[in-house]
Short mmCIF file of C-alpha atoms in Angstrom, two decimals:
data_model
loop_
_atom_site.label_atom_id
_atom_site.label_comp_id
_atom_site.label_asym_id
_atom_site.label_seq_id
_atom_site.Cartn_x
_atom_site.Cartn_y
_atom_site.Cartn_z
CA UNK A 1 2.81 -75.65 7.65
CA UNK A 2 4.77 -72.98 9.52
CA UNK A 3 8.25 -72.41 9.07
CA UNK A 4 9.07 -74.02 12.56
CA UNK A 5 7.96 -77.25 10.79
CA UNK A 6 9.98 -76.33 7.60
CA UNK A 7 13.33 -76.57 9.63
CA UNK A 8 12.52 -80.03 11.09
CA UNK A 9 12.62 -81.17 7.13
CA UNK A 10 15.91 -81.71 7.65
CA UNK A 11 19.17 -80.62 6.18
CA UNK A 12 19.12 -82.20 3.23
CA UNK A 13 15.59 -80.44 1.89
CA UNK A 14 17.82 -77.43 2.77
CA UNK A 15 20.59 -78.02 0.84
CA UNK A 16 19.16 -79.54 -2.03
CA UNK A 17 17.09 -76.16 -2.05
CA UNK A 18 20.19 -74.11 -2.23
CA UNK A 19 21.79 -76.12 -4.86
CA UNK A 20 18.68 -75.93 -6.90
CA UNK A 21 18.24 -72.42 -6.36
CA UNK A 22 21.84 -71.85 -7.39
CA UNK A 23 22.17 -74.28 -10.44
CA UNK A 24 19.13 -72.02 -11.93
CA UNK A 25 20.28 -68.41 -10.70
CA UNK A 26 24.27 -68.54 -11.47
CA UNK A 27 23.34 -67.37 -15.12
CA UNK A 28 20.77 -64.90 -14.37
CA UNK A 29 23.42 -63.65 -11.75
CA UNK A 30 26.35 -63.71 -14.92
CA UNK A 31 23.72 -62.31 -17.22
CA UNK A 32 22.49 -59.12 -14.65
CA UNK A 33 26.61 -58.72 -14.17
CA UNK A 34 26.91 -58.89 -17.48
CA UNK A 35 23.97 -56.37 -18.11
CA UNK A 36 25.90 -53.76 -15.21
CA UNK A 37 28.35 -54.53 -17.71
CA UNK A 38 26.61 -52.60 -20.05
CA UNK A 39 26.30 -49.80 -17.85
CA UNK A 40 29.83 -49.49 -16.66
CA UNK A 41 31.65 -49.77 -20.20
CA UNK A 42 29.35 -46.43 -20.59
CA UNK A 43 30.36 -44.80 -17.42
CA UNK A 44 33.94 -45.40 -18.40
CA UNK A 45 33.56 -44.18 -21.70
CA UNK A 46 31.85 -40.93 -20.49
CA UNK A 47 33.73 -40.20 -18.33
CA UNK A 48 36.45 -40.16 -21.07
CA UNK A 49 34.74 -37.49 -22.97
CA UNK A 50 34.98 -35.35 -19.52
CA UNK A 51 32.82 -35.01 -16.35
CA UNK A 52 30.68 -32.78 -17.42
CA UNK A 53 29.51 -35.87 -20.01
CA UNK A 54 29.51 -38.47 -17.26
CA UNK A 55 27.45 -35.84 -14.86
CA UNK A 56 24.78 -35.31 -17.95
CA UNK A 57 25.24 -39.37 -18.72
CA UNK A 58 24.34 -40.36 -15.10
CA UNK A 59 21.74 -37.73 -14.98
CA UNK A 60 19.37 -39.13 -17.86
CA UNK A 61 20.25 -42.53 -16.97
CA UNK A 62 19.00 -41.82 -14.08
CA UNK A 63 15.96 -40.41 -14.95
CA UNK A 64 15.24 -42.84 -17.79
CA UNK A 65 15.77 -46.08 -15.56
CA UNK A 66 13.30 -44.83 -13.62
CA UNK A 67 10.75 -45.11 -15.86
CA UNK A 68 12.36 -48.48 -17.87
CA UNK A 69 11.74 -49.56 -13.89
CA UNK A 70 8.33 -49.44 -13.81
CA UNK A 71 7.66 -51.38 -17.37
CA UNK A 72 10.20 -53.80 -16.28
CA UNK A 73 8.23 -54.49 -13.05
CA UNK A 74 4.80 -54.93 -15.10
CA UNK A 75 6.72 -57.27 -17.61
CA UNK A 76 8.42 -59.37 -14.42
CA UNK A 77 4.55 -60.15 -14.10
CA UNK A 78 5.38 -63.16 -16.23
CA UNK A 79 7.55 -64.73 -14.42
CA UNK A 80 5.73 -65.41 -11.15
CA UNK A 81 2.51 -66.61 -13.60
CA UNK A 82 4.25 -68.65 -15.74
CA UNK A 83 6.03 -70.28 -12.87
CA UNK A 84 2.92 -71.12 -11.38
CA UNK A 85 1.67 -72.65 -14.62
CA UNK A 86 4.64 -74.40 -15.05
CA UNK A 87 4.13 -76.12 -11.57
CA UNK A 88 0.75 -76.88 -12.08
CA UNK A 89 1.19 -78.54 -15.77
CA UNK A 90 -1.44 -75.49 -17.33
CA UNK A 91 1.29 -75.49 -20.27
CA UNK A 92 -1.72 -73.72 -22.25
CA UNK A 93 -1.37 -71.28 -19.41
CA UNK A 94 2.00 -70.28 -20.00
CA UNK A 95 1.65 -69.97 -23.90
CA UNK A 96 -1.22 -67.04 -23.01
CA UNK A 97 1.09 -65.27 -20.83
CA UNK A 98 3.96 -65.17 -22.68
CA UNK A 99 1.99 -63.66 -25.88
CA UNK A 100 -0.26 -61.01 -24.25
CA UNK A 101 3.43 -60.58 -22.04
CA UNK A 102 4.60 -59.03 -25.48
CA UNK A 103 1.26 -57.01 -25.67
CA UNK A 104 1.93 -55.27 -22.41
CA UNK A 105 5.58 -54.65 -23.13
CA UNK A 106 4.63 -53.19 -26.54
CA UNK A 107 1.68 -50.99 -24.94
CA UNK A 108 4.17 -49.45 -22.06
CA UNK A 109 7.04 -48.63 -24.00
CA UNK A 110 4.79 -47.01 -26.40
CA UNK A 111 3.48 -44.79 -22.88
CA UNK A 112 6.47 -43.90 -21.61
CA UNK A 113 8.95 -43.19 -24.60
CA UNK A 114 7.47 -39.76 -24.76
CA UNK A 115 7.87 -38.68 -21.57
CA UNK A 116 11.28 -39.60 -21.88
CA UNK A 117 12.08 -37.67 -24.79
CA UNK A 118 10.71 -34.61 -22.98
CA UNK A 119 13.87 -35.28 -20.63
CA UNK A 120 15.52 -31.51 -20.99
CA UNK A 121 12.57 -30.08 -20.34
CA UNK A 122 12.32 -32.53 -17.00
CA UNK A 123 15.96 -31.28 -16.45
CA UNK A 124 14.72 -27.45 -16.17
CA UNK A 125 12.18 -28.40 -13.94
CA UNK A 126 14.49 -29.93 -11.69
CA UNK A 127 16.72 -26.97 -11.50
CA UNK A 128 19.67 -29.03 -12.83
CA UNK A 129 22.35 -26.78 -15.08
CA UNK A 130 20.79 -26.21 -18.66
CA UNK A 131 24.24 -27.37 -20.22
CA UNK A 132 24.04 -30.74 -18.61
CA UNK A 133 20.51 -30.88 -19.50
CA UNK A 134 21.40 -30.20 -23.32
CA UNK A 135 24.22 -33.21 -23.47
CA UNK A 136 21.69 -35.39 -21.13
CA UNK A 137 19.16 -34.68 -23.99
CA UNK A 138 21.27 -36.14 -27.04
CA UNK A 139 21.44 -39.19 -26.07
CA UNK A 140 18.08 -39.91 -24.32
CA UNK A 141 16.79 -38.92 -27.68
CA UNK A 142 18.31 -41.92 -29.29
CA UNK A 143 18.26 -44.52 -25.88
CA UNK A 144 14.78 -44.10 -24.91
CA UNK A 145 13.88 -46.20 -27.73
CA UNK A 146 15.52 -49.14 -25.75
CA UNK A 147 12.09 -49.55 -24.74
CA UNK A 148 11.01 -51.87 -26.68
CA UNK A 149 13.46 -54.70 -27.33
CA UNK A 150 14.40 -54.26 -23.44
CA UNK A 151 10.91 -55.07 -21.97
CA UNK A 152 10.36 -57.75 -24.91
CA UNK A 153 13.28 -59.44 -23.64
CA UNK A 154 12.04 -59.28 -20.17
CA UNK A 155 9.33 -61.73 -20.98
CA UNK A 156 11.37 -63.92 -22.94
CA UNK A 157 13.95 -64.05 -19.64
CA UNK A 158 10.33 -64.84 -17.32
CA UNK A 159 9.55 -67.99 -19.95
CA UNK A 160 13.19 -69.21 -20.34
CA UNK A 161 13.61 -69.28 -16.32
CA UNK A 162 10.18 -70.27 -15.65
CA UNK A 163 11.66 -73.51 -17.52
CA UNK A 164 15.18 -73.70 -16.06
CA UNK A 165 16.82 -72.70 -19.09
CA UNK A 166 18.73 -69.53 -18.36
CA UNK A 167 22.16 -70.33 -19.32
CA UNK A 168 20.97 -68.80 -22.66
CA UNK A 169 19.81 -65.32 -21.16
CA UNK A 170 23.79 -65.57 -20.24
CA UNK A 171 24.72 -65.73 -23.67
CA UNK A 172 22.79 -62.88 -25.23
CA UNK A 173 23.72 -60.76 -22.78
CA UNK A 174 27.38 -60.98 -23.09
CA UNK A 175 26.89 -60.62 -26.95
CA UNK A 176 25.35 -57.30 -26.23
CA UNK A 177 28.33 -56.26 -24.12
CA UNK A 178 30.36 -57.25 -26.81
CA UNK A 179 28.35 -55.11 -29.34
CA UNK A 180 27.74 -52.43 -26.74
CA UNK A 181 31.80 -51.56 -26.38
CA UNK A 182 32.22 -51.69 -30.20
CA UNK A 183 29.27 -49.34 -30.77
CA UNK A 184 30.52 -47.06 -28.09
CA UNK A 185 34.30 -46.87 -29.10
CA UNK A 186 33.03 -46.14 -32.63
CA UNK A 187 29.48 -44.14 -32.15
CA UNK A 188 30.98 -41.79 -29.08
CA UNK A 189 34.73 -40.79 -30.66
CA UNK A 190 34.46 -41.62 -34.39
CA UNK A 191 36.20 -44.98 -35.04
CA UNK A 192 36.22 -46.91 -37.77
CA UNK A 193 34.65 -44.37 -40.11
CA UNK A 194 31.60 -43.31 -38.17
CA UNK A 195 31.09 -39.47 -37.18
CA UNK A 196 32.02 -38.43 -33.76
CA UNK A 197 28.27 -38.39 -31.65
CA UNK A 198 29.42 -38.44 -28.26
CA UNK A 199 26.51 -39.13 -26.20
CA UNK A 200 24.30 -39.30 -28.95
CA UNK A 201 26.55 -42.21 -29.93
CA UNK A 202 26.28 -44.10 -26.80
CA UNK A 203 22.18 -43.48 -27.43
CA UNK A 204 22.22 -45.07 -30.76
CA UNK A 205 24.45 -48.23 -29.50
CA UNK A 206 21.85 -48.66 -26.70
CA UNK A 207 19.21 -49.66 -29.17
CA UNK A 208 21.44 -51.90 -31.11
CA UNK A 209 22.40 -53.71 -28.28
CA UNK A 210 18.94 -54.26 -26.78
CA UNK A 211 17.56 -55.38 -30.24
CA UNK A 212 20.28 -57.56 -30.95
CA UNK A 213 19.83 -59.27 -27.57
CA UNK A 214 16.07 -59.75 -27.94
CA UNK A 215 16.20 -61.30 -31.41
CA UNK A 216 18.66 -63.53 -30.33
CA UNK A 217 16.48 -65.03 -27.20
CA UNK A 218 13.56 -64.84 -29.59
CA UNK A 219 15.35 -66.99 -32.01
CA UNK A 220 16.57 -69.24 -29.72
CA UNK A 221 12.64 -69.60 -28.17
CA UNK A 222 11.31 -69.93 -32.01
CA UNK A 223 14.06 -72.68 -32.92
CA UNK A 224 14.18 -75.10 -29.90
CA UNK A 225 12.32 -78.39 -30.18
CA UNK A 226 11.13 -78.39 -27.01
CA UNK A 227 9.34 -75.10 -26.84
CA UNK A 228 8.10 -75.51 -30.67
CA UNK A 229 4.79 -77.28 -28.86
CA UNK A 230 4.07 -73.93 -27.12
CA UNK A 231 3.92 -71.78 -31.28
CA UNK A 232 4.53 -68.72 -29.53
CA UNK A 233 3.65 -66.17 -32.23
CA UNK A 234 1.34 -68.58 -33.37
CA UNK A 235 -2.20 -65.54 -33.87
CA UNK A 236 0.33 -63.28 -32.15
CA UNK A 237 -2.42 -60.53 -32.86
CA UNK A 238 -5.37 -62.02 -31.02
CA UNK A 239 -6.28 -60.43 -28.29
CA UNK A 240 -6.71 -62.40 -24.97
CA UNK A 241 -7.76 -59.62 -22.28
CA UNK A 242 -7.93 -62.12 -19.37
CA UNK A 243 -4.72 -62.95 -19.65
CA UNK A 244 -3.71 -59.28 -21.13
CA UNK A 245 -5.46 -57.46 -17.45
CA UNK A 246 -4.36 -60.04 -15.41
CA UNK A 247 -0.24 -59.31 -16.07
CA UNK A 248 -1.21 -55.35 -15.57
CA UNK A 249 -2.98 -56.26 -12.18
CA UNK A 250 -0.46 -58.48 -10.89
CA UNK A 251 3.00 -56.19 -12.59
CA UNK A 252 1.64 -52.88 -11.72
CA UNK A 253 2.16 -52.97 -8.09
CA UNK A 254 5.54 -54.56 -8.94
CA UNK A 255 6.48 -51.78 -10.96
CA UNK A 256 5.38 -49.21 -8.35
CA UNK A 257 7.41 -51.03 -6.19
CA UNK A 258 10.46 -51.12 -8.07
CA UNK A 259 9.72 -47.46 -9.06
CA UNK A 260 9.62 -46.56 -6.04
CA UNK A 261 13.25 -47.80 -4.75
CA UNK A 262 14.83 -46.44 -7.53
CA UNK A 263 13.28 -43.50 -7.97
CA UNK A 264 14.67 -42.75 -4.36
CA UNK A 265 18.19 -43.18 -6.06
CA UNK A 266 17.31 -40.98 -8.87
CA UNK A 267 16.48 -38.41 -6.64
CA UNK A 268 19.16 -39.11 -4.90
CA UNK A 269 21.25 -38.06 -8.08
CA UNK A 270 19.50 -34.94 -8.95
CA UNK A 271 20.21 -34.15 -4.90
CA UNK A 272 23.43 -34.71 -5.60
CA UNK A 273 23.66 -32.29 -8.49
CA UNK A 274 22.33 -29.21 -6.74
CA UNK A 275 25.47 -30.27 -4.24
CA UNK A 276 27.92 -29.84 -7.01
CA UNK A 277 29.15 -31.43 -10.01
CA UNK A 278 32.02 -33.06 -8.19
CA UNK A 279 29.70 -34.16 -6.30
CA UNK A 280 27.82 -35.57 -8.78
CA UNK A 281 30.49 -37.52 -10.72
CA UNK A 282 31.99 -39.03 -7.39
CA UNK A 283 28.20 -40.30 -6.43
CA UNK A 284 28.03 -41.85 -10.50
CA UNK A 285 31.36 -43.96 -9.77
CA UNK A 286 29.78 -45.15 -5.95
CA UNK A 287 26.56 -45.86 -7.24
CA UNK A 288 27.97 -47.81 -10.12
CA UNK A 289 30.00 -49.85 -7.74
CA UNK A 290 27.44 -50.43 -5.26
CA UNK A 291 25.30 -51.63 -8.47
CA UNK A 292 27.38 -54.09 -9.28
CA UNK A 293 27.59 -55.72 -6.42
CA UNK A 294 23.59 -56.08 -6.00
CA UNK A 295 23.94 -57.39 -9.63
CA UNK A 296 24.11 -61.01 -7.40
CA UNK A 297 21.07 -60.91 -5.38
CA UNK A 298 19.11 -59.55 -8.11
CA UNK A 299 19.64 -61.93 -10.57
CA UNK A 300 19.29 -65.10 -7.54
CA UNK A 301 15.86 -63.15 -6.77
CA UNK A 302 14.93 -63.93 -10.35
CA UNK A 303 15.51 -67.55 -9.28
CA UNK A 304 13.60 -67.48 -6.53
CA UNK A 305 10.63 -65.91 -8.09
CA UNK A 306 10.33 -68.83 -9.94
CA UNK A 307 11.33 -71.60 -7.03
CA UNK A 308 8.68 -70.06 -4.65
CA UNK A 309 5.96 -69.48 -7.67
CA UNK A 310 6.94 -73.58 -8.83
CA UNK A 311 6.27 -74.67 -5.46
CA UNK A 312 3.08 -72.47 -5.04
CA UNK A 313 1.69 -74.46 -8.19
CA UNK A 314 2.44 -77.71 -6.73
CA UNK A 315 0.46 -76.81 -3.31
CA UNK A 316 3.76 -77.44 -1.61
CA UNK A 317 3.25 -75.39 1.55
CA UNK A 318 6.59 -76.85 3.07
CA UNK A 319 8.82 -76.15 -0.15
CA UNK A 320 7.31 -72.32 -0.08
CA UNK A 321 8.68 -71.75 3.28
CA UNK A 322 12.49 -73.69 2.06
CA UNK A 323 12.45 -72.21 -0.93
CA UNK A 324 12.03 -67.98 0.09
CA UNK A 325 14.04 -68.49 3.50
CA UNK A 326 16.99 -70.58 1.57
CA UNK A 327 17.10 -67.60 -0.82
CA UNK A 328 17.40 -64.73 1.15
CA UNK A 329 20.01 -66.64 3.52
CA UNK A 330 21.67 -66.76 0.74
CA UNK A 331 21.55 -63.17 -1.13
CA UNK A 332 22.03 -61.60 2.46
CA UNK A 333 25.04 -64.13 2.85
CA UNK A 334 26.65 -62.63 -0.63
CA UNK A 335 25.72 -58.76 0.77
CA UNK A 336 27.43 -59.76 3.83
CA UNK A 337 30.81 -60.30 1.74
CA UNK A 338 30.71 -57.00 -0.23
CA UNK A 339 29.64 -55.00 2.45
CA UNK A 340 33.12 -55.68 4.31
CA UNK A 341 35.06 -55.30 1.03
CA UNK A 342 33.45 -51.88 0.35
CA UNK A 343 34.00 -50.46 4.05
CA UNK A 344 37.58 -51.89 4.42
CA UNK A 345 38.80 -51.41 0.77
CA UNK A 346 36.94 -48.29 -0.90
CA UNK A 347 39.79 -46.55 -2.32
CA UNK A 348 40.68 -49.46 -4.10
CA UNK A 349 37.00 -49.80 -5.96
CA UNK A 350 37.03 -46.25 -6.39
CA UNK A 351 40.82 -46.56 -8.39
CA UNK A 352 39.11 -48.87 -11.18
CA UNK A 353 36.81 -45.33 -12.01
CA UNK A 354 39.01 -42.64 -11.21
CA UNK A 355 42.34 -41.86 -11.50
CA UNK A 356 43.97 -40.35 -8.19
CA UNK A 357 47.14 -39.85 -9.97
CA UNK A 358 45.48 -37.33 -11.63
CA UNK A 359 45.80 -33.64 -9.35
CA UNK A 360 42.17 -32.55 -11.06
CA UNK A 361 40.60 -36.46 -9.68
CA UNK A 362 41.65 -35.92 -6.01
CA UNK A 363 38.32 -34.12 -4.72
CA UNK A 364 35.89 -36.61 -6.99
CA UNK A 365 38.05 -39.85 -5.81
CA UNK A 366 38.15 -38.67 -1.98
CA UNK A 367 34.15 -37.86 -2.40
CA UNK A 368 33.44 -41.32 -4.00
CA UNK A 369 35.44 -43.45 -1.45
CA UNK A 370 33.31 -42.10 1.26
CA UNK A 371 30.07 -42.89 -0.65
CA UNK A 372 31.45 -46.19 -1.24
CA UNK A 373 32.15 -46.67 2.76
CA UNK A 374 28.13 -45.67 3.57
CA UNK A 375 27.38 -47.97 0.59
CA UNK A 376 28.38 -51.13 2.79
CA UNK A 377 26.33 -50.22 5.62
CA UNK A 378 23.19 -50.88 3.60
CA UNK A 379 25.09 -53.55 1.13
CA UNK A 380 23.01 -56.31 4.08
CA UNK A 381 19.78 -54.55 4.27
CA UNK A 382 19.49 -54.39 0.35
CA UNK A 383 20.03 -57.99 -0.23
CA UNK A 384 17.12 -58.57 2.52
CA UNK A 385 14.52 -56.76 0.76
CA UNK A 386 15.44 -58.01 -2.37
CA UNK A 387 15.50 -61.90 -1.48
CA UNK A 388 11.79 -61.46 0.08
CA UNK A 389 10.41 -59.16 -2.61
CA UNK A 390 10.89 -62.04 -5.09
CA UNK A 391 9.67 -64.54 -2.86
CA UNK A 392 6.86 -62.80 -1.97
CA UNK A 393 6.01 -62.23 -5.95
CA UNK A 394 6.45 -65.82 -6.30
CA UNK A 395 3.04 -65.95 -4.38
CA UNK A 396 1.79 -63.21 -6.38
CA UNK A 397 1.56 -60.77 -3.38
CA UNK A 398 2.83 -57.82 -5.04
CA UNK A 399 0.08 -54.76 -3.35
CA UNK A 400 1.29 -54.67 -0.23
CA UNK A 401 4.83 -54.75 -0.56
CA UNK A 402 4.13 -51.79 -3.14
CA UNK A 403 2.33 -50.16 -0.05
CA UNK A 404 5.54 -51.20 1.79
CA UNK A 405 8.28 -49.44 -0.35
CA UNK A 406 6.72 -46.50 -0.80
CA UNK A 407 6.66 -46.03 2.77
CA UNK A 408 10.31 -46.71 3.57
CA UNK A 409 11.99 -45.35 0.44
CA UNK A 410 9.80 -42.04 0.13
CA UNK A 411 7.88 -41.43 3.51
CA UNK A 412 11.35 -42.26 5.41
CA UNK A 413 14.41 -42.97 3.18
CA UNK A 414 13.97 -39.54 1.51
CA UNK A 415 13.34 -37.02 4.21
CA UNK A 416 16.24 -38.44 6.06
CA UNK A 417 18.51 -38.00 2.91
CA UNK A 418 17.25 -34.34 2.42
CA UNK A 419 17.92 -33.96 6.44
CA UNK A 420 21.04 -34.87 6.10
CA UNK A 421 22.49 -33.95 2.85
CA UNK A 422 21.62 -30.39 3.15
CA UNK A 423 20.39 -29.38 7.41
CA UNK A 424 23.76 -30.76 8.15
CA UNK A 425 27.30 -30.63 7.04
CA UNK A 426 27.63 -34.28 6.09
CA UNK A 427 26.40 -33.26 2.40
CA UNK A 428 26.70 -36.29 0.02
CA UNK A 429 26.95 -38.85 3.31
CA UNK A 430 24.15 -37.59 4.14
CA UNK A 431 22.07 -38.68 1.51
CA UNK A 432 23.70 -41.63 1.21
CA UNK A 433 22.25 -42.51 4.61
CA UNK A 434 18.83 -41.90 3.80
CA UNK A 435 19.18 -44.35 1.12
CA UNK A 436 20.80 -46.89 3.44
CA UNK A 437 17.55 -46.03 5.91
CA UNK A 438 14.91 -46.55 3.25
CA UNK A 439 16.01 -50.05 2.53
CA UNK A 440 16.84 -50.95 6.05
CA UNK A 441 12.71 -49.75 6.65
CA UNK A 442 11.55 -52.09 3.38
CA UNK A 443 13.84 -54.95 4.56
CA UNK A 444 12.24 -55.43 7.72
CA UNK A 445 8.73 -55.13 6.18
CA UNK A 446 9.18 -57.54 3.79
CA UNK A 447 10.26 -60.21 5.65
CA UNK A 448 8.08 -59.58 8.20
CA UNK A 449 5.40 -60.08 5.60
CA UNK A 450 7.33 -63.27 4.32
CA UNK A 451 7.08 -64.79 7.69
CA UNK A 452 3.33 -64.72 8.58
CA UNK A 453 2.32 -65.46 4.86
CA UNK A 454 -0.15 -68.44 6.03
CA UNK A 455 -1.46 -65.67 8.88
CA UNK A 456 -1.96 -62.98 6.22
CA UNK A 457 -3.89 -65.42 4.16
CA UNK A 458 -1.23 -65.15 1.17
CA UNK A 459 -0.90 -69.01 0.35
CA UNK A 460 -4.22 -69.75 -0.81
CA UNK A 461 -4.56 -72.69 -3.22
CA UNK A 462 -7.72 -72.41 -4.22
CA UNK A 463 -7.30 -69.06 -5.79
CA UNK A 464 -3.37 -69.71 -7.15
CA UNK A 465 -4.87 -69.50 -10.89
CA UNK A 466 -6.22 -66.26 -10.69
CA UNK A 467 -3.21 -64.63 -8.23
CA UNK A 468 -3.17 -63.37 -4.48
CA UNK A 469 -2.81 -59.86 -4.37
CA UNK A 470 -3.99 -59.77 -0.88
#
């Protein structure tokens, strides 16, 4: 059924959709604020130490997310399969993939922890200022062992939503923003007793937080009476490589994917330090901002992962089509919103970082506001691409949209940022409008794709169990 059918439905299919869609994604949206959360008490609180320590803090978050990235994307594998299960009342189904879900997490964190503790070395390599490399490398020594609890937790977040229970994911996040400010204030400038660690102390409350937050979902999962039936850990330690391969072959392209986008902003950031440090700092406070405000559409594209993968199970070709096309109306709807706040208001976002009162801020809060300006021009684009990446997973098409960012982010968002960050005199705007280009490139792409998914072939019933990576 094409989509011109899908709008005769009528309105009420439509709006039903949206309040459906919304009812299950205003906690994921709270919890992935909440989780920014996490990221912005640290940018505050580095950039109280000095901005030489928020330069070397965004630097090896930077680098480290972009790894966490890709073994986030293979763990968001879940979500898509279990929703499908789910759908098609394979309950059996779900219990496999949320057990060998854990087996991938496990076997990627243990892959990529060591190349993130090799991060100062990385630094060298990248011709970034040994002293920021040096602070950058006591705390990834200590946070790259977020690994672990952070994936787990990933899975847990794919079975919760997968069921419409998300309100929970919610709760342990705020408990870990909680945890995460107390371990900061007393980790980073000795409070309370503890040592003064600086950014090794923001490292050690990372894993604290992370663990805390998974072994609260995981004793919520274990303790329910409705998901006792399932006995999650039930032979934890038997192997099930159907199940095990299948997650890697339908995640890895999503982690490439996701890989891909933000390893254009991590570049970004180490483009931004050759600039300057100034430079530097004042692109750490706009990309914070701009984060925040994408927190929205990412956590409704979690939502609509699972509305598109629920109505894939049930063979609903007409509820496929209302459930992606309600979703990214609305995420490009919310991007709409903060797009005009950051290009009429960006000195007052930037005042919540930086102090202007402050003669030794001026240059780093003039720098950031203009980010912040560029940053709405691609505030619509981004919600776009995001909305029809997650409905497109929800059909388990996750190749070509891999093929699809790497194009636009690397092949065209990045030599348009070099262009104009450093063969013109825009500098830092200039980068800033590769990034904006990349996404526009993927948005269009994407939906494209979205649009002429019964052409491509990518809503195939008979093969649903076993995943369209077409």
């Amino acid at each position: 059924m094409s989509d011109a059918t899908n709008v005769q439905a009528g309105r009420a299919d439509w709006l039903r959709e949206a309040k459906t869609t919304l009812i299950l994604a205003w906690p994921l949206i709270a919890a992935q604020l909440a989780q920014i959360g996490l990221g912005t008490t640290d940018v505050i609180m580095m950039s109280w130490l000095g901005p030489e320590y928020l330069a070397a803090g965004t630097l090896s978050t930077s680098i480290m997310f972009l790894f966490l990235i890709f073994g986030i994307g293979i763990a968001t594998a879940v979500s898509p399969l279990m929703a499908q299960a789910v759908g098609r009342e394979d309950y059996r189904s779900v219990r496999r993939t949320v057990r060998q879900g854990f087996w991938v997490a496990i076997l990627f964190a243990t892959i990529l922890v060591p190349f993130i503790l090799q991060i100062e070395w990385i630094f060298k390599v990248l011709g970034q200022d040994p002293a920021l490399g040096k602070l950058a490398d006591s705390y990834i020594q200590f946070a790259a062992f977020q690994f672990y609890p952070f994936l787990m937790f990933t899975v847990l977040r794919g079975f919760l939503s997968a069921h419409e229970d998300t309100t929970v994911v919610l709760i342990a996040t705020l408990i870990g923003i909680v945890v995460n400010a107390i371990g900061n204030y007393a980790l980073m400038f000795g409070n309370f007793g503890f040592p003064r660690l600086e950014l090794a102390g923001a490292g050690i409350s990372t894993i604290i937080v992370h663990s805390v937050t998974f072994l609260f979902g995981l004793g919520y999962v274990l303790t329910r009476e409705k998901y006792r039936h399932y006995q999650l850990l039930l032979r934890f330690w038997k192997p099930d490589w159907q199940r095990f391969f299948e997650i890697i072959r339908v995640g890895t392209p999503i982690g490439f994917m996701l890989t891909a986008e933000v390893g254009l902003f991590s570049v970004a950031a180490v483009m931004m330090g050759w600039l300057s440090t100034l430079e530097l700092a004042a692109h750490a406070v706009a990309i914070q901002l701009a984060s925040i405000s994408f927190m929205v559409p990412l956590g409704l594209s979690q939502a609509t992962t699972i509305r598109v993968g629920l109505q894939y199970g049930r063979k609903n070709q007409a509820g496929i089509g209302i459930a992606g096309w309600t979703s990214i109306a609305l995420g490009t709807g919310f991007m709409a919103i903060t797009c005009t706040l950051f290009i009429l208001f960006p000195n007052m976002f930037v005042s919540l970082f930086i102090d202007a009162s402050k003669p030794e801020n001026l240059e780093v809060f003039a720098l950031a506001a203009s980010y912040l300006a560029v940053a709405g021009l691609f505030q619509l684009v981004d919600g776009a691409q995001a909305m029809a990446a997650a409905s497109l997973r929800g059909l388990s098409d996750t190749k070509v949209p891999m093929y699809g960012a790497i194009f636009g982010y690397w092949l065209m968002g990045l030599p348009i940022a070099y262009y104009l960050g450093f063969q013109t005199e825009l500098r830092g705007v200039g980068v800033w409008l590769g990034l904006a280009g990349g996404l526009a490139i993927v948005a269009v792409i994407l939906n494209w794709r979205f649009a002429l998914r019964e052409k491509l072939g990518l809503v195939d019933f008979s093969s649903q169990a076993k995943g369209n990576t077409a």
